[in-house]
CSV table of C-alpha atoms in Angstrom, one decimal:
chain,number,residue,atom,x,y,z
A,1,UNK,CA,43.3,-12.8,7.2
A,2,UNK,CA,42.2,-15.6,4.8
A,3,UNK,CA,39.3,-15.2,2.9
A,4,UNK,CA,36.6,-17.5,2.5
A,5,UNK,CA,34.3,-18.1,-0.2
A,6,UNK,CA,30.7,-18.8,1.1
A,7,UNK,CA,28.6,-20.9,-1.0
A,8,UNK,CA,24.9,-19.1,-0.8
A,9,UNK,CA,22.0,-20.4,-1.6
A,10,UNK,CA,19.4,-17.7,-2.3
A,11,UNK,CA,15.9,-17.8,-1.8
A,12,UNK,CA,15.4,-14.9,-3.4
A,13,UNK,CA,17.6,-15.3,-7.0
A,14,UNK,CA,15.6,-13.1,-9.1
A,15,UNK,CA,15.1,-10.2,-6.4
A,16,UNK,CA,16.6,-7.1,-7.3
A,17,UNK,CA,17.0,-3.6,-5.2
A,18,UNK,CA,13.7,-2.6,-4.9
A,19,UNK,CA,13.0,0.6,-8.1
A,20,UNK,CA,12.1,2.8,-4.5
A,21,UNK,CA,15.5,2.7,-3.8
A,22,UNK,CA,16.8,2.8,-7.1
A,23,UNK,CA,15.0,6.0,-8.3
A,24,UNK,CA,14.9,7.5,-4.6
A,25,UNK,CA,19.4,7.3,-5.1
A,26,UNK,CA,18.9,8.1,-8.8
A,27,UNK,CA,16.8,11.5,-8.1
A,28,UNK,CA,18.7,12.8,-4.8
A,29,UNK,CA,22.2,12.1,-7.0
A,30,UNK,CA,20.9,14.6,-9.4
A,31,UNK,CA,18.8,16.5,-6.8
A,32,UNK,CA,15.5,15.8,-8.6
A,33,UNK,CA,12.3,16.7,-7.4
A,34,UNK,CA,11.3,13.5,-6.0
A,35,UNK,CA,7.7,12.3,-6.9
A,36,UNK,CA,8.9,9.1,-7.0
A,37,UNK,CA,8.5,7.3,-3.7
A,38,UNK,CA,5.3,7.1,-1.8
A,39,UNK,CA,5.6,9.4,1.2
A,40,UNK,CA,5.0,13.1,1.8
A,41,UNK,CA,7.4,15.8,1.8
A,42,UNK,CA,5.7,18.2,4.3
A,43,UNK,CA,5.3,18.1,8.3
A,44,UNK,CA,2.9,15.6,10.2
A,45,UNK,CA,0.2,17.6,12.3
A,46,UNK,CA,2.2,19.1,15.1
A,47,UNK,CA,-0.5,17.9,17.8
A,48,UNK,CA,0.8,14.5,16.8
A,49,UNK,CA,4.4,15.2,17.2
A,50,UNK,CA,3.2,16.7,20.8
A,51,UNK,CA,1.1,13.7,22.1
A,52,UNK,CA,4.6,11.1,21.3
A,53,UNK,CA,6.6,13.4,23.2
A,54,UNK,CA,4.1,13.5,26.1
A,55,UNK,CA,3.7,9.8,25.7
A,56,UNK,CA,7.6,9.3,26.0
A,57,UNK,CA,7.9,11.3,29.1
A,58,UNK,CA,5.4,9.8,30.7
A,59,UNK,CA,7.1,5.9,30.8
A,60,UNK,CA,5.9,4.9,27.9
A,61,UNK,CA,9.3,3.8,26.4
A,62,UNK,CA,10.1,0.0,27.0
A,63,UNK,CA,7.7,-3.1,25.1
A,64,UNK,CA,4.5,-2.6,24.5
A,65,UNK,CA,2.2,-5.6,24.7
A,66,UNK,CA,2.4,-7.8,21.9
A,67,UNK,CA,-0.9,-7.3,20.2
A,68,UNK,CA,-0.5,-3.6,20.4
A,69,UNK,CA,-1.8,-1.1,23.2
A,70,UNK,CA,-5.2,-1.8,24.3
A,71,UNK,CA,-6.3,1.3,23.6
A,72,UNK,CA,-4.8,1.7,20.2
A,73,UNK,CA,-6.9,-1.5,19.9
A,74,UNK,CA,-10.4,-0.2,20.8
A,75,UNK,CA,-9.9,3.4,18.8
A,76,UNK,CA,-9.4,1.0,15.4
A,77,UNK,CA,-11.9,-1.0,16.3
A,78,UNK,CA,-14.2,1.6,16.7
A,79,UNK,CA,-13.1,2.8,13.9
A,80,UNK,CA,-13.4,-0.2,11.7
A,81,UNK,CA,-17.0,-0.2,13.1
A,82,UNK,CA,-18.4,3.5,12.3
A,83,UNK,CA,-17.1,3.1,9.0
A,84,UNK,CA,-17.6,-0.1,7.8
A,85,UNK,CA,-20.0,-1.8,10.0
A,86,UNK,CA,-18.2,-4.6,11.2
A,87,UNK,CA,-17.1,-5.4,14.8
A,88,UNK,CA,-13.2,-6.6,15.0
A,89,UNK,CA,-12.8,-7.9,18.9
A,90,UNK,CA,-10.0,-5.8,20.4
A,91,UNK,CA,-8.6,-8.3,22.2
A,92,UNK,CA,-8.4,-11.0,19.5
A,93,UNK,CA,-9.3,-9.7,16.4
A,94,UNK,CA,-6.5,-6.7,15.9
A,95,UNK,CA,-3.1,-6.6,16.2
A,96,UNK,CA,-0.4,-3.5,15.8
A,97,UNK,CA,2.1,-3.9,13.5
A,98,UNK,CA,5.4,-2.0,12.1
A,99,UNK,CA,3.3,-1.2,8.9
A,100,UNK,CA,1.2,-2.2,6.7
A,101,UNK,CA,4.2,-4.4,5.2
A,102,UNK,CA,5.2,-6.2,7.8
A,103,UNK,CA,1.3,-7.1,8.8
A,104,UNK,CA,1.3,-8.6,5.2
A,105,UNK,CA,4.7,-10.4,5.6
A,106,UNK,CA,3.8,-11.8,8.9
A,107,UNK,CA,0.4,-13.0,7.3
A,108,UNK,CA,2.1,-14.7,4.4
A,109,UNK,CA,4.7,-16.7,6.9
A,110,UNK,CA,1.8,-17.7,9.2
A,111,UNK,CA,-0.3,-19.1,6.7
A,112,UNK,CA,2.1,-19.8,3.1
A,113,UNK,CA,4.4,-23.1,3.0
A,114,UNK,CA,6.1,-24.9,-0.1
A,115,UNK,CA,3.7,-25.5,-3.4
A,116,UNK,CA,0.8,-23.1,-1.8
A,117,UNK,CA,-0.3,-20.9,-4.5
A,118,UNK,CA,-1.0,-16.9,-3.9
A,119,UNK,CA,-3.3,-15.4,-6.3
A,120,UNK,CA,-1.9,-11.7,-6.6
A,121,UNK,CA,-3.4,-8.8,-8.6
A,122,UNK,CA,-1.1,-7.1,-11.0
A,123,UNK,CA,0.3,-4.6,-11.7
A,124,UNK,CA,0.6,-5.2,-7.9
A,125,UNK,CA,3.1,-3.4,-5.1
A,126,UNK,CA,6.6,-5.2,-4.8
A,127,UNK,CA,6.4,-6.6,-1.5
A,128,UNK,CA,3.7,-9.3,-2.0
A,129,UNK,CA,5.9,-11.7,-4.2
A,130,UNK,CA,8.8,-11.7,-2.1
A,131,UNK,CA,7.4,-12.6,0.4
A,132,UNK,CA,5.6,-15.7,-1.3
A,133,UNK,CA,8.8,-16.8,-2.9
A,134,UNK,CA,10.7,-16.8,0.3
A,135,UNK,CA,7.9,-18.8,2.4
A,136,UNK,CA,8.0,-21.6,-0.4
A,137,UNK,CA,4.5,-20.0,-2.3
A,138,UNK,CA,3.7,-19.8,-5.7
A,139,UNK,CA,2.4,-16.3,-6.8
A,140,UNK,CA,-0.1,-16.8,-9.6
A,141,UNK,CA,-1.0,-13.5,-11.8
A,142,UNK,CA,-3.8,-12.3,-12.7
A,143,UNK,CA,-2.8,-9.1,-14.7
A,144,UNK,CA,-5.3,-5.9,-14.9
A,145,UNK,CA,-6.1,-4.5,-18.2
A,146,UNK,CA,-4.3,-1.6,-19.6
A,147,UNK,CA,-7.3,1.0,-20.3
A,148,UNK,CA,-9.4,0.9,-16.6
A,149,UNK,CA,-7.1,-1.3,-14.9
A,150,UNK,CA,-10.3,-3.4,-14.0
A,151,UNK,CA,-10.4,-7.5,-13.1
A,152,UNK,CA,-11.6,-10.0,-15.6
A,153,UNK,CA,-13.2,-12.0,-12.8
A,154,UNK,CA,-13.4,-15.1,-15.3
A,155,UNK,CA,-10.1,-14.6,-16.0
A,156,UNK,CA,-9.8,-14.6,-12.0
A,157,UNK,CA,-12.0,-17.9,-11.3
A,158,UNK,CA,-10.1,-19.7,-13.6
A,159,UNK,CA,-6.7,-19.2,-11.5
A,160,UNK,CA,-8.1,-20.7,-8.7
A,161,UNK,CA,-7.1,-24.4,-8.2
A,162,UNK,CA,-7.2,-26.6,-5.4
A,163,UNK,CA,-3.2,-25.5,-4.5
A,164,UNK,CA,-4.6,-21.4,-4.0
A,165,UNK,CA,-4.4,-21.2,-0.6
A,166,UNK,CA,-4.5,-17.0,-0.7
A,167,UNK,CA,-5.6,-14.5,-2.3
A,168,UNK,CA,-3.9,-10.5,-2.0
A,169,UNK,CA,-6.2,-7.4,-3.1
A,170,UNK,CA,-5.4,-3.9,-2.8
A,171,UNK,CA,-7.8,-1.2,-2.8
A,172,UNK,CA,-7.2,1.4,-3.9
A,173,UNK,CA,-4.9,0.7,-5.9
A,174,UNK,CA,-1.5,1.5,-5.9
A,175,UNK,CA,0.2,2.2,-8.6
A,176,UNK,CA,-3.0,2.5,-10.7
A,177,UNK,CA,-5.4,4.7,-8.5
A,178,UNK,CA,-8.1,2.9,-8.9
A,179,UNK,CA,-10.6,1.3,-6.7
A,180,UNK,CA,-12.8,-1.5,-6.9
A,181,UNK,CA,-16.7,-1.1,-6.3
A,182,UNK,CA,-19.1,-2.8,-4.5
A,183,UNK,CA,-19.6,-4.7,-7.9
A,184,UNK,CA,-15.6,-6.5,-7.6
A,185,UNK,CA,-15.9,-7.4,-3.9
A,186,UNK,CA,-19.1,-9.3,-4.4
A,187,UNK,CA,-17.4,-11.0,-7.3
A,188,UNK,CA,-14.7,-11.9,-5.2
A,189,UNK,CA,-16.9,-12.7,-2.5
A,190,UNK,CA,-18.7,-15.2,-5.2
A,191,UNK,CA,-15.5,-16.4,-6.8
A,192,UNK,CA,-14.3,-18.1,-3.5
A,193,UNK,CA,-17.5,-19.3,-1.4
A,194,UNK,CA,-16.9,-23.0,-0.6
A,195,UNK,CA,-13.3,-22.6,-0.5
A,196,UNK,CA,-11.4,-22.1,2.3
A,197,UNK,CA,-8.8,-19.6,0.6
A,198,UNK,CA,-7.7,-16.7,2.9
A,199,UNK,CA,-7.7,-13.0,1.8
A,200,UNK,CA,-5.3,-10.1,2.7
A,201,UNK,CA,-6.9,-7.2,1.8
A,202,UNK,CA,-4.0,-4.4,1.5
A,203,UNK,CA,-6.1,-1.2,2.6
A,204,UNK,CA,-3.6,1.1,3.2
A,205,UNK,CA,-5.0,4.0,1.6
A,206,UNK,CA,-8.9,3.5,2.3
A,207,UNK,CA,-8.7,7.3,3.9
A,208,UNK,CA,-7.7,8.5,0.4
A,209,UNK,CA,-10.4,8.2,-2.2
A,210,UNK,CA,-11.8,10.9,-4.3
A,211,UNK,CA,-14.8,12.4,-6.6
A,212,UNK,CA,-17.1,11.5,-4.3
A,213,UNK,CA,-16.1,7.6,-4.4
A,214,UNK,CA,-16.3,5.5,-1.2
A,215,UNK,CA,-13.9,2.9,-0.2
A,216,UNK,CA,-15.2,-0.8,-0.6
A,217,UNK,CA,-13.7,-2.7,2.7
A,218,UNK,CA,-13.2,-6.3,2.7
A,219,UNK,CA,-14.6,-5.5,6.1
A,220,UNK,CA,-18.5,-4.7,4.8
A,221,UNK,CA,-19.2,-8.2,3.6
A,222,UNK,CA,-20.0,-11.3,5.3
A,223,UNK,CA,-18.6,-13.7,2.9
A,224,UNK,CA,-15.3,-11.9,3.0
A,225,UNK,CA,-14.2,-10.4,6.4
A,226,UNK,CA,-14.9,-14.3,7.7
A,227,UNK,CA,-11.8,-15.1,5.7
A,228,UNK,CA,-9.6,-11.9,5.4
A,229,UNK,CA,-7.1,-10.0,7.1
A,230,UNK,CA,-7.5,-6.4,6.3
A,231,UNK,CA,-3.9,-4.3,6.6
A,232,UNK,CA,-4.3,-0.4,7.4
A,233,UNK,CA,-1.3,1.9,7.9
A,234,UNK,CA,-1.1,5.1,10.4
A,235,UNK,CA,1.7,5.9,7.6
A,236,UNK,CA,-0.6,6.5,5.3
A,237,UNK,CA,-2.9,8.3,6.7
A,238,UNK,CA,-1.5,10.4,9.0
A,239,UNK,CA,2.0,12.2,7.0
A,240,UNK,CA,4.4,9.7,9.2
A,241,UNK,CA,5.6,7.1,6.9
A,242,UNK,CA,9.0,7.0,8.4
A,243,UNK,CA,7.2,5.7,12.1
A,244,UNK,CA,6.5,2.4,10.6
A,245,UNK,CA,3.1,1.9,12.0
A,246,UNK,CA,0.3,-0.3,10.9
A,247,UNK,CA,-2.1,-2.6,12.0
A,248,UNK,CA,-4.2,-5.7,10.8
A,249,UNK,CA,-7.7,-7.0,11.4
A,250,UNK,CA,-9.1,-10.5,11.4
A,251,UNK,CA,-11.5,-13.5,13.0
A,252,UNK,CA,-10.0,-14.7,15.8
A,253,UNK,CA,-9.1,-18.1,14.7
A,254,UNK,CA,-6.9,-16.3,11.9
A,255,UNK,CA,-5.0,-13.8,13.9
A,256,UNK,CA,-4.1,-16.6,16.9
A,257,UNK,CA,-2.0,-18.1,14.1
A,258,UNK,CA,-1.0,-14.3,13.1
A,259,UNK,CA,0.4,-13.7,16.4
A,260,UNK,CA,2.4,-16.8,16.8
A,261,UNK,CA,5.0,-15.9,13.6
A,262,UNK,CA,4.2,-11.8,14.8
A,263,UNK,CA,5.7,-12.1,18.5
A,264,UNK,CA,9.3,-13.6,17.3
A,265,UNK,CA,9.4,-11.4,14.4
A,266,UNK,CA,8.8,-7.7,16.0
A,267,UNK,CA,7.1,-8.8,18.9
A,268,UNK,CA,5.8,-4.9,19.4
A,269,UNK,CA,5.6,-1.8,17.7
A,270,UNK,CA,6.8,1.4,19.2
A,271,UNK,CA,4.9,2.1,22.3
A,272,UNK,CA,5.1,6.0,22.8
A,273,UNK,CA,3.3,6.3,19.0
A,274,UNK,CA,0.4,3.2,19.9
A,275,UNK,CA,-0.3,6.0,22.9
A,276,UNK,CA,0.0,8.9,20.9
A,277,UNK,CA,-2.4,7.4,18.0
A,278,UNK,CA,-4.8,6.2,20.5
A,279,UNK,CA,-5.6,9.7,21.5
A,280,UNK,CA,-5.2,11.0,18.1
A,281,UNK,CA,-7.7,8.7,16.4
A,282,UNK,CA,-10.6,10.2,19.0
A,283,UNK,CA,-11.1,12.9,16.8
A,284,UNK,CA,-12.7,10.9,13.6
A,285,UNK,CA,-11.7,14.5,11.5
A,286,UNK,CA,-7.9,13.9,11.2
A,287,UNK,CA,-8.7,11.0,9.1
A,288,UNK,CA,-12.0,11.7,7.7
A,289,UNK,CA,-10.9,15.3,6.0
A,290,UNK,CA,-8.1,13.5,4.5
A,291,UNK,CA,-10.2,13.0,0.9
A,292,UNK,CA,-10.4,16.8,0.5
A,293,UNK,CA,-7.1,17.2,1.3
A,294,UNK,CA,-6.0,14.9,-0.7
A,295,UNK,CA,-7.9,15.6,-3.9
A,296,UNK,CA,-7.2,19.7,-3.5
A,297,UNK,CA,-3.2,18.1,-4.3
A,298,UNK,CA,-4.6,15.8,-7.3
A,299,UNK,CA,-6.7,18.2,-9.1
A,300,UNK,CA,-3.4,21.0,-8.3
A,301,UNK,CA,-1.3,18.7,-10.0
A,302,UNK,CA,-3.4,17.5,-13.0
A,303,UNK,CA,-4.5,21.5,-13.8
A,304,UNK,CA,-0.9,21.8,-14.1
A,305,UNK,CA,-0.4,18.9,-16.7
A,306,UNK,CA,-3.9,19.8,-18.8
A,307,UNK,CA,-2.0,21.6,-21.3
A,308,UNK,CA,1.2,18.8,-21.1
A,309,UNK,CA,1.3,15.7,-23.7
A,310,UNK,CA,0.3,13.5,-20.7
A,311,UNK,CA,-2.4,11.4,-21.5
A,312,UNK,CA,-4.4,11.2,-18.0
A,313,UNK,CA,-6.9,9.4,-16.6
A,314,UNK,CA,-7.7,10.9,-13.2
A,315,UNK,CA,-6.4,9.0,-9.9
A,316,UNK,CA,-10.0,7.7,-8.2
A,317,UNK,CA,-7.7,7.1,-4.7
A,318,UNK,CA,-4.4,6.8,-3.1
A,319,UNK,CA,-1.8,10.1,-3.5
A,320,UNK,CA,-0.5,8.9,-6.9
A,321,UNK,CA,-1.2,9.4,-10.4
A,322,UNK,CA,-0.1,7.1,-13.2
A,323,UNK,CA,0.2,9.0,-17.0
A,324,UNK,CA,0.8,8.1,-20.1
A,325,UNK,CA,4.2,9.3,-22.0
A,326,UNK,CA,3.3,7.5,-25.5
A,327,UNK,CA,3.0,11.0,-27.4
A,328,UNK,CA,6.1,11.7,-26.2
A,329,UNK,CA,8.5,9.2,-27.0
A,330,UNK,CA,8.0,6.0,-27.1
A,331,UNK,CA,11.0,4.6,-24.8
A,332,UNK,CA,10.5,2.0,-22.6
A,333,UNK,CA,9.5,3.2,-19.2
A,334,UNK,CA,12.6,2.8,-17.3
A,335,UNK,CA,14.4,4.2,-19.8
A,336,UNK,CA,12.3,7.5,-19.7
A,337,UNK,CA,11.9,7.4,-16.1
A,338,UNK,CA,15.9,7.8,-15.7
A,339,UNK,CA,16.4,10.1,-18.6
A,340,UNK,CA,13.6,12.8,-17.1
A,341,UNK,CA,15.9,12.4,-13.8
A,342,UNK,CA,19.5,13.2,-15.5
A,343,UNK,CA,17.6,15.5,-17.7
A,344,UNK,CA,14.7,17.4,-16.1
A,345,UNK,CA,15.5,16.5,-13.0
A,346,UNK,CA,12.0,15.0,-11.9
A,347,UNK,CA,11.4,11.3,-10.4
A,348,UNK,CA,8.8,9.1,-11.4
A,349,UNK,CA,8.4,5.5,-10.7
A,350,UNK,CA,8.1,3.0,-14.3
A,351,UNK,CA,5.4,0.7,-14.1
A,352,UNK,CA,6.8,-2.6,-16.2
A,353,UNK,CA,8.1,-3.7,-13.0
A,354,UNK,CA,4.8,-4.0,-11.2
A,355,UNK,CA,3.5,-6.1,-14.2
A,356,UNK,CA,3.5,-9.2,-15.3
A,357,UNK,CA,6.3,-10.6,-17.5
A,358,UNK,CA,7.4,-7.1,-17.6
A,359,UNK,CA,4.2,-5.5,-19.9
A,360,UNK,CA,5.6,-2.3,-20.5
A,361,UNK,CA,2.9,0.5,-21.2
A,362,UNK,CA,4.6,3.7,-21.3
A,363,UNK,CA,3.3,4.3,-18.1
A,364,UNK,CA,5.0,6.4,-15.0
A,365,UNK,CA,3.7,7.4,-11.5
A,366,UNK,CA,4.1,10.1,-9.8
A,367,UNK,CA,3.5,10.6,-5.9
A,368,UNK,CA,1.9,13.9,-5.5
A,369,UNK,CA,1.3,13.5,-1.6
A,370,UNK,CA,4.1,16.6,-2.0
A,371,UNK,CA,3.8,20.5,-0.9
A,372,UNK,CA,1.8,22.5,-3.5
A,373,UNK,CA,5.2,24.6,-4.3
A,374,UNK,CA,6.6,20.9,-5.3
A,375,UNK,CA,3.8,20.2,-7.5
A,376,UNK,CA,3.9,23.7,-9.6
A,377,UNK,CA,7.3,23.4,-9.8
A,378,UNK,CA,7.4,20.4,-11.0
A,379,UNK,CA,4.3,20.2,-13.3
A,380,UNK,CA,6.0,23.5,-14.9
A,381,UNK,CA,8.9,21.2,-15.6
A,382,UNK,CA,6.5,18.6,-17.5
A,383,UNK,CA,4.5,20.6,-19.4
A,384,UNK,CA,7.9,21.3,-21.3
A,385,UNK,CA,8.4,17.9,-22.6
């Protein structure tokens, strides 16, 4: 058979395999203890498991409607409500998505076309840029420092130009833990009144915040939830990363144009889990207890490195913690990262790749969303270097 060479044009030239995959192959090569890659390593709650099954013998197993299962709808909306005090229609304000990502893909292609610039917050996670690049967009940076990880909001005004036609926020904060305060989301909601720039606020971990902090939706405030779509993730929260289930909330004028790039890229999510969830999510606990839970792993984890050559500032949310390796060598991070795999056969994620232009800190993150047995065996591992 003849072969052909096919001239491609890439949209995506300086996209590389994501460092997830790279590490996640790198540590299960040398069967590392994987804190790399966000998701845990123990069971969801077995009710859950239970309430899909039911839901698949009872029908539920072709399409779901295309905005997501009414009653999946009403349970976040409800939820949305207690929480945060604001009231997302279920009808036309919500839509169910195959995670968080592909709420915040489906946003970007809806509303991002050639020479529109994205204001993104860095270090940020890897799937916002893409998906700018490929719709024609522009990311612009606007890098967090390297001691608080905390926004220079002058710094952030004076990216804005009449091109920014989006801006993407996470809270909290992966990879750096942190969270912003009521403080940064009335700065934001200052920085862009009398613009008509749209927000996607990447909430994925709001369940998981610790030390008392609260989580600061996009949703609380006026100025903001009139312009934003805010992206959860039943991933998250709930110990089922691998079911791919999300949703995203937003005024109705902004999710009719959601919906028309949403139904002929998925269409629906899995309908057995919408049922399952919707029954799940009536018992406010299984997400609200998720902060003790959460920080009983953190403060495990961190006892164990006390005595290490880690220099640590606490996580304030999410199920990671970024440390500081500059008293132990002073490698660049991807070059530690893969020698304590080969070596010590732990899995960390370097951060360089999340920042801009590559700023390399000597900083590595570590998931520890991971059974407690993980975490002491691997934090007596670290405490060796």
């Amino acid at each position: 058979m003849p072969k052909y060479k096919h001239n491609i044009f890439s949209k995506l030239p300086n996209v590389r395999t994501t460092i997830f995959t790279t590490m996640g192959q790198l540590a299960q090569k040398h069967s590392a203890i994987n804190l790399s890659q966000g998701f845990p390593n123990f069971d969801p709650d077995p009710s859950l498991i239970d309430l899909v099954t039911q839901a698949m013998k009872q029908g539920y197993n072709q399409y779901a409607p295309m905005a997501g299962v009414m009653e999946l709808r009403e349970m976040i909306s409800e939820k949305i409500e207690q929480l945060y005090g604001r009231h997302y229609h279920p009808e036309s304000e919500i839509t169910v998505t195959i995670g968080a990502s592909q709420a915040i893909f489906t946003i970007i292609t809806a509303f991002i076309g050639n020479g529109d610039e994205v204001i993104v917050i860095k270090p940020a996670y890897d799937c916002y840029e893409p998906a700018i690049e490929v719709n024609g967009g522009i990311p612009v940076f606007v890098q967090l420092n390297n001691t608080d990880f905390k926004i220079d909001w002058e710094v952030f005004r004076s990216k804005i130009t009449p091109r920014t036609k989006m801006v993407i926020i996470n809270t909290p904060h992966n990879p750096s833990g942190t969270i912003f305060t009521k403080e940064d989301m009335l700065e934001l909601q200052r920085s862009l009144e009398n613009t008509d720039i749209i927000i996607i606020s990447d909430e994925v971990y709001e369940h998981i915040t610790f030390d008392g902090h609260g989580h600061e939706s996009a949703s609380k405030y006026d100025g903001l939830a009139s312009r934003t779509f805010v992206c959860g993730s039943f991933g998250k929260t709930f110990h089922i990363t691998g079911w791919k289930m999300g949703y995203c909330a937003g005024p109705a004028e902004l999710m009719h144009e959601f919906r028309k790039t949403h139904q002929f890229n998925v269409f629906s999510a899995d309908h057995a889990v919408q049922k399952a969830l919707a029954t799940y999510l009536k018992e406010p606990q299984h997400y609200l207890g998720l902060n003790q839970f959460y920080q009983e792993k953190r403060d495990l984890f961190l006892d164990g490195l006390s005595t290490s050559r880690f220099k640590i500032k606490p996580s304030q949310g999410t199920y990671f913690q970024l440390v500081d390796y500059s008293d132990i060598t002073q490698e660049t991070d991807e070059v530690f990262a893969e020698r304590l795999v080969t070596e010590h056969r732990i899995a960390s994620i370097p951060i360089s790749g999340f920042n801009t232009k590559g700023i390399d800190n000597h900083l590595i993150r570590f998931c520890f969303a991971k059974t407690n047995e993980t975490l002491l065996k691997a934090t007596e591992i670290l405490r060796k270097l």
